[in-house]
Coordinates of C-alpha atoms and ligand atoms in Angstrom, one line a residue:
M1 CA -189.7 73.3 93.7
N2 CA -192.5 74.6 95.9
R3 CA -191.3 77.0 98.5
T4 CA -193.3 79.0 101.0
P5 CA -192.7 82.7 100.2
V6 CA -190.9 85.1 102.4
I7 CA -190.3 88.8 102.1
V8 CA -188.1 91.1 104.2
V9 CA -187.9 94.9 103.7
H10 CA -185.9 97.7 105.3
G11 CA -186.4 101.4 105.6
G12 CA -182.9 102.5 106.4
A13 CA -180.4 102.1 109.2
W14 CA -179.5 105.4 110.9
K15 CA -180.4 107.5 113.9
I16 CA -184.1 107.7 113.2
P17 CA -185.7 110.6 115.1
E18 CA -188.2 109.4 117.7
E19 CA -191.1 111.2 116.0
E20 CA -190.4 109.4 112.7
H21 CA -190.4 105.8 114.2
G22 CA -194.2 105.4 113.7
P23 CA -194.2 106.3 110.0
H24 CA -191.1 104.2 109.4
V25 CA -192.7 101.1 110.9
E26 CA -196.0 101.6 109.1
G27 CA -194.3 102.2 105.8
C28 CA -192.2 99.1 106.1
Q29 CA -195.2 97.1 107.1
R30 CA -197.3 98.3 104.2
A31 CA -194.5 97.5 101.7
A32 CA -193.8 94.0 103.1
A33 CA -197.5 93.2 103.1
A34 CA -197.9 94.4 99.5
G35 CA -194.9 92.4 98.4
W36 CA -196.1 89.3 100.2
E37 CA -199.5 89.6 98.5
V38 CA -197.7 89.3 95.2
L39 CA -195.9 86.2 96.3
R40 CA -199.0 84.7 97.9
A41 CA -200.8 85.0 94.6
G42 CA -198.0 83.2 92.8
G43 CA -196.0 86.2 91.6
S44 CA -192.3 86.2 91.2
A45 CA -189.7 87.4 93.8
L46 CA -188.7 90.1 91.3
D47 CA -192.3 91.4 91.2
A48 CA -192.5 91.3 94.9
V49 CA -189.4 93.3 95.6
E50 CA -190.3 95.8 92.9
T51 CA -193.8 96.2 94.4
A52 CA -192.4 96.7 97.9
V53 CA -189.7 99.1 96.9
R54 CA -192.1 101.2 94.8
L55 CA -194.3 101.7 97.8
L56 CA -191.3 102.8 99.9
E57 CA -190.3 105.2 97.1
D58 CA -193.8 106.7 97.1
D59 CA -193.8 107.1 100.8
P60 CA -192.2 110.5 101.7
T61 CA -191.0 109.1 105.0
F62 CA -188.0 107.4 103.4
D63 CA -184.9 108.6 101.5
A64 CA -186.0 107.1 98.2
G65 CA -188.2 108.4 95.4
R66 CA -190.4 111.3 96.8
G67 CA -189.0 112.5 100.1
S68 CA -185.4 111.9 99.3
C69 CA -182.7 114.1 100.8
L70 CA -181.2 116.9 98.7
N71 CA -177.7 117.2 97.4
A72 CA -175.3 120.1 97.8
I73 CA -177.1 122.2 95.2
G74 CA -180.6 121.5 96.6
E75 CA -181.6 118.8 94.1
V76 CA -182.8 115.2 94.3
E77 CA -180.6 112.6 92.6
L78 CA -181.8 109.0 92.9
D79 CA -180.1 105.6 92.6
A80 CA -181.6 102.1 92.5
I81 CA -180.9 98.5 91.6
I82 CA -182.9 95.3 91.1
M83 CA -181.4 91.8 90.7
D84 CA -182.9 88.4 89.8
G85 CA -181.3 85.5 91.7
Q86 CA -182.4 82.9 89.1
T87 CA -180.6 84.4 86.1
L88 CA -178.2 86.9 87.8
R89 CA -179.6 89.5 85.6
L90 CA -179.7 93.0 87.0
G91 CA -180.7 96.6 86.2
A92 CA -179.4 99.7 87.9
V93 CA -179.8 103.4 87.6
A94 CA -178.0 106.4 89.2
A95 CA -178.3 110.1 89.5
V96 CA -181.7 110.4 87.9
R97 CA -183.9 113.4 88.8
R98 CA -187.1 113.0 86.9
I99 CA -188.1 109.4 87.7
R100 CA -190.9 108.7 90.2
N101 CA -189.9 105.1 90.7
P102 CA -186.2 104.4 90.0
V103 CA -186.6 100.7 90.9
T104 CA -189.0 100.3 88.0
L105 CA -186.6 102.0 85.7
A106 CA -183.9 99.7 86.9
R107 CA -186.2 96.7 86.1
L108 CA -186.9 98.2 82.6
I109 CA -183.2 98.5 82.0
M110 CA -182.7 94.9 83.1
E111 CA -185.5 93.6 80.8
K112 CA -185.5 95.8 77.8
G113 CA -181.9 97.2 77.4
P114 CA -178.6 95.8 76.3
H115 CA -176.8 97.2 79.3
N116 CA -177.1 96.7 83.1
F117 CA -176.5 100.2 84.4
L118 CA -177.5 103.7 83.1
V119 CA -177.0 107.1 84.7
D120 CA -178.3 110.6 84.6
S121 CA -179.8 111.9 81.3
G122 CA -179.1 108.7 79.5
A123 CA -181.2 106.7 82.0
E124 CA -184.0 109.3 81.7
E125 CA -183.9 109.2 77.9
F126 CA -184.1 105.3 78.1
A127 CA -187.1 105.7 80.4
R128 CA -188.8 108.2 78.0
Q129 CA -188.2 106.0 75.0
H130 CA -189.8 103.0 76.8
G131 CA -192.9 104.9 77.7
M132 CA -192.1 105.8 81.3
G133 CA -193.2 109.3 82.1
L134 CA -190.7 111.8 83.3
I135 CA -191.9 114.1 86.1
P136 CA -190.7 117.6 87.2
S137 CA -187.9 117.0 89.7
E138 CA -189.6 119.3 92.2
E139 CA -192.4 116.7 92.6
L140 CA -189.9 114.5 94.5
V141 CA -188.9 117.3 96.9
V142 CA -190.8 117.5 100.3
E143 CA -190.9 120.4 102.7
R144 CA -189.0 118.4 105.4
E145 CA -186.0 117.9 103.2
R146 CA -186.1 121.4 101.8
A147 CA -186.0 122.7 105.4
R148 CA -183.1 120.3 106.4
W149 CA -181.2 121.5 103.3
E150 CA -181.7 125.2 104.1
A151 CA -180.5 124.6 107.7
W152 CA -177.4 122.7 106.4
R153 CA -176.7 125.4 103.8
A154 CA -177.0 128.0 106.5
G155 CA -174.2 126.3 108.3
E156 CA -176.2 124.9 111.2
G157 CA -174.2 121.7 110.9
L158 CA -177.3 119.5 111.0
Y159 CA -175.8 116.7 109.1
A160 CA -172.1 117.4 109.6
A161 CA -172.5 117.0 113.3
E162 CA -174.2 113.6 113.0
L163 CA -172.2 110.5 112.4
F164 CA -175.3 108.4 111.4
N165 CA -176.5 111.1 109.0
S166 CA -177.7 109.0 106.1
T167 CA -181.5 108.9 105.9
G168 CA -183.7 106.0 105.1
T169 CA -182.4 104.1 102.0
V170 CA -185.0 101.3 101.3
G171 CA -184.7 97.7 100.1
A172 CA -186.4 94.4 99.9
V173 CA -185.4 90.7 99.4
A174 CA -187.9 88.0 98.6
L175 CA -188.2 84.2 98.0
D176 CA -191.1 83.0 95.7
R177 CA -193.0 79.7 95.4
E178 CA -190.6 78.6 92.6
G179 CA -187.6 78.9 95.0
H180 CA -186.2 82.0 93.3
L181 CA -184.7 85.0 95.1
A182 CA -184.6 88.7 94.2
A183 CA -183.3 91.8 95.8
A184 CA -183.8 95.6 95.2
T185 CA -182.5 98.8 96.8
S186 CA -183.4 102.4 96.2
T187 CA -182.1 105.7 97.7
G188 CA -181.7 109.4 97.5
G189 CA -178.2 108.9 98.9
K190 CA -176.6 111.2 101.5
P191 CA -177.8 114.6 102.4
G192 CA -175.6 117.4 101.0
K193 CA -173.8 115.0 98.7
W194 CA -171.7 116.3 95.8
P195 CA -173.8 116.5 92.6
G196 CA -173.1 113.3 90.6
R197 CA -172.1 111.3 93.7
V198 CA -173.1 107.7 93.4
G199 CA -173.2 105.6 96.6
D200 CA -173.3 101.8 97.2
S201 CA -177.0 101.3 96.5
P202 CA -177.0 100.9 92.7
L203 CA -173.7 99.0 92.6
V204 CA -174.1 95.3 92.2
G205 CA -172.6 93.4 95.2
C206 CA -172.6 96.6 97.2
G207 CA -176.2 97.9 97.6
A208 CA -177.9 94.6 96.6
Y209 CA -177.1 91.1 95.3
A210 CA -179.2 88.0 94.6
D211 CA -178.2 84.5 93.6
D212 CA -180.5 81.5 94.0
R213 CA -177.4 79.4 94.9
S214 CA -176.5 81.5 98.0
A215 CA -178.8 84.4 99.1
A216 CA -180.4 87.8 98.4
A217 CA -179.3 90.9 100.3
S218 CA -179.9 94.6 100.5
A219 CA -177.7 97.1 102.3
T220 CA -178.2 100.5 103.8
G221 CA -175.9 103.0 105.6
D222 CA -172.7 104.6 104.8
G223 CA -172.3 104.1 101.1
E224 CA -168.7 105.2 100.8
A225 CA -167.8 102.4 103.3
L226 CA -170.2 99.7 102.2
M227 CA -168.9 99.7 98.6
R228 CA -165.3 99.2 99.8
I229 CA -166.1 95.7 101.2
L230 CA -168.7 94.7 98.5
A231 CA -171.2 94.4 101.4
T232 CA -174.0 92.4 99.8
G233 CA -171.7 90.2 97.7
A234 CA -169.7 89.4 100.8
V235 CA -172.8 88.5 102.8
C236 CA -174.2 86.2 100.1
A237 CA -170.9 84.5 99.7
R238 CA -170.9 83.7 103.4
V239 CA -174.4 82.2 103.3
G240 CA -173.3 80.2 100.2
A241 CA -170.4 78.9 102.3
G242 CA -172.7 77.7 105.0
K243 CA -173.3 80.6 107.4
S244 CA -176.8 81.4 108.5
P245 CA -178.1 84.7 107.1
Q246 CA -178.0 86.3 110.6
E247 CA -174.4 85.2 111.3
A248 CA -173.3 86.3 107.8
A249 CA -174.9 89.7 108.2
E250 CA -173.3 90.3 111.6
E251 CA -169.9 89.1 110.3
V252 CA -170.0 91.5 107.3
L253 CA -171.0 94.5 109.5
A254 CA -168.2 93.7 111.9
L255 CA -165.8 93.5 108.9
L256 CA -167.2 96.9 107.7
A257 CA -166.4 98.5 111.0
E258 CA -163.0 96.8 111.3
R259 CA -161.8 97.6 107.7
T260 CA -163.4 100.9 107.0
G261 CA -164.8 102.3 110.3
G262 CA -168.1 102.6 108.5
Y263 CA -171.6 101.7 109.7
G264 CA -174.7 100.2 108.1
G265 CA -177.5 97.7 108.0
L266 CA -178.2 94.5 106.0
I267 CA -181.2 92.3 105.3
V268 CA -180.5 88.8 104.0
L269 CA -182.7 85.9 102.8
D270 CA -181.6 82.4 101.8
P271 CA -183.3 79.8 99.5
R272 CA -184.6 78.0 102.5
G273 CA -186.5 81.1 103.7
R274 CA -184.1 81.8 106.6
Y275 CA -183.5 85.5 107.0
G276 CA -181.2 87.8 108.9
I277 CA -181.4 91.5 109.9
A278 CA -178.4 93.3 111.4
H279 CA -177.2 96.9 111.8
T280 CA -174.4 98.9 113.5
T281 CA -176.4 102.1 113.6
P282 CA -178.6 103.3 116.5
H283 CA -181.7 102.2 114.6
M284 CA -183.0 100.2 111.7
A285 CA -186.5 100.1 110.3
W286 CA -187.6 96.6 109.1
A287 CA -190.6 94.4 108.3
V288 CA -190.9 90.7 107.4
V289 CA -193.7 88.4 106.3
T290 CA -193.0 84.8 107.1
P291 CA -194.5 81.7 105.5
D292 CA -197.7 81.7 107.6
G293 CA -198.5 85.2 106.4
T294 CA -197.6 86.9 109.7
C295 CA -196.3 90.4 109.2
R296 CA -193.9 91.8 111.8
A297 CA -192.3 95.2 111.7
G298 CA -190.4 97.5 114.0
I299 CA -187.4 99.7 114.7
R300 CA -184.4 97.7 115.9
V301 CA -182.4 99.6 118.5
R302 CA -178.7 99.1 119.3
Ligands
LIG401 N1 -176.4 103.8 101.4 C1 -176.9 104.8 100.6 C2 -175.9 105.8 100.2 O1 -174.9 105.9 100.8 O2 -176.1 106.4 99.1

């Protein structure tokens, strides 16, 4: 099969402050362009989504890797998943504190380990034993998030007052020349979360799913709600049953609102290269590179 590659990325669905729109668009654009370059050169969809998500993790704009929000005790805890649509293999990691690129650890777990999903110190020990350097957790903390946390702790209600308080979880879906799909998602979770809290992002069928026979999808938004409807599994199943990616994404977000009252955003890509982007939050940051190599990016507004 010789497909023309496509990649779609997101940089979170929430109420993105006006002054952060520019960096969100630029970060998504850079990530999508880098992922597309991998695909253009004949690389796999897995390589493309890992490349794109690594860039988003390294960009302090987003709630993933460096720049992630802080939990209730002022620490970073990171979750990520990667999934291969050809084999249905996946790797996932949760609550790690000393990993610069959790998506790459998720891929290492998928390719080198006997298990799919490792958490906390076990995941970090797996990383260490497989030659991935551990970093001091403080290197992942940026001043913006420290200040937000201080304000939250001082009872200023910065997060509690906001419905769309999740910051920018990131994700990517890609289709390669061989016709294979992949998906990846990475996050610092919710600000002020309970230590040890795991959201939807690293859970298969919730934060991401990929199956060459249906679609690849990545989710962002209210993790407690998204996991209750298996958001990305539900959207891929709908595409497999004949819905377009856009229709399927909108239907699943409507279901999310109806059944849980929750909010979120989805990117979806099918094996024909058709994609959908939908959200029920005020904003969603996104970028796409279509078969002719055109990169488009923006902040969708509702
Ligand atoms: N969707 C990201 C989280 O809730 O952790």
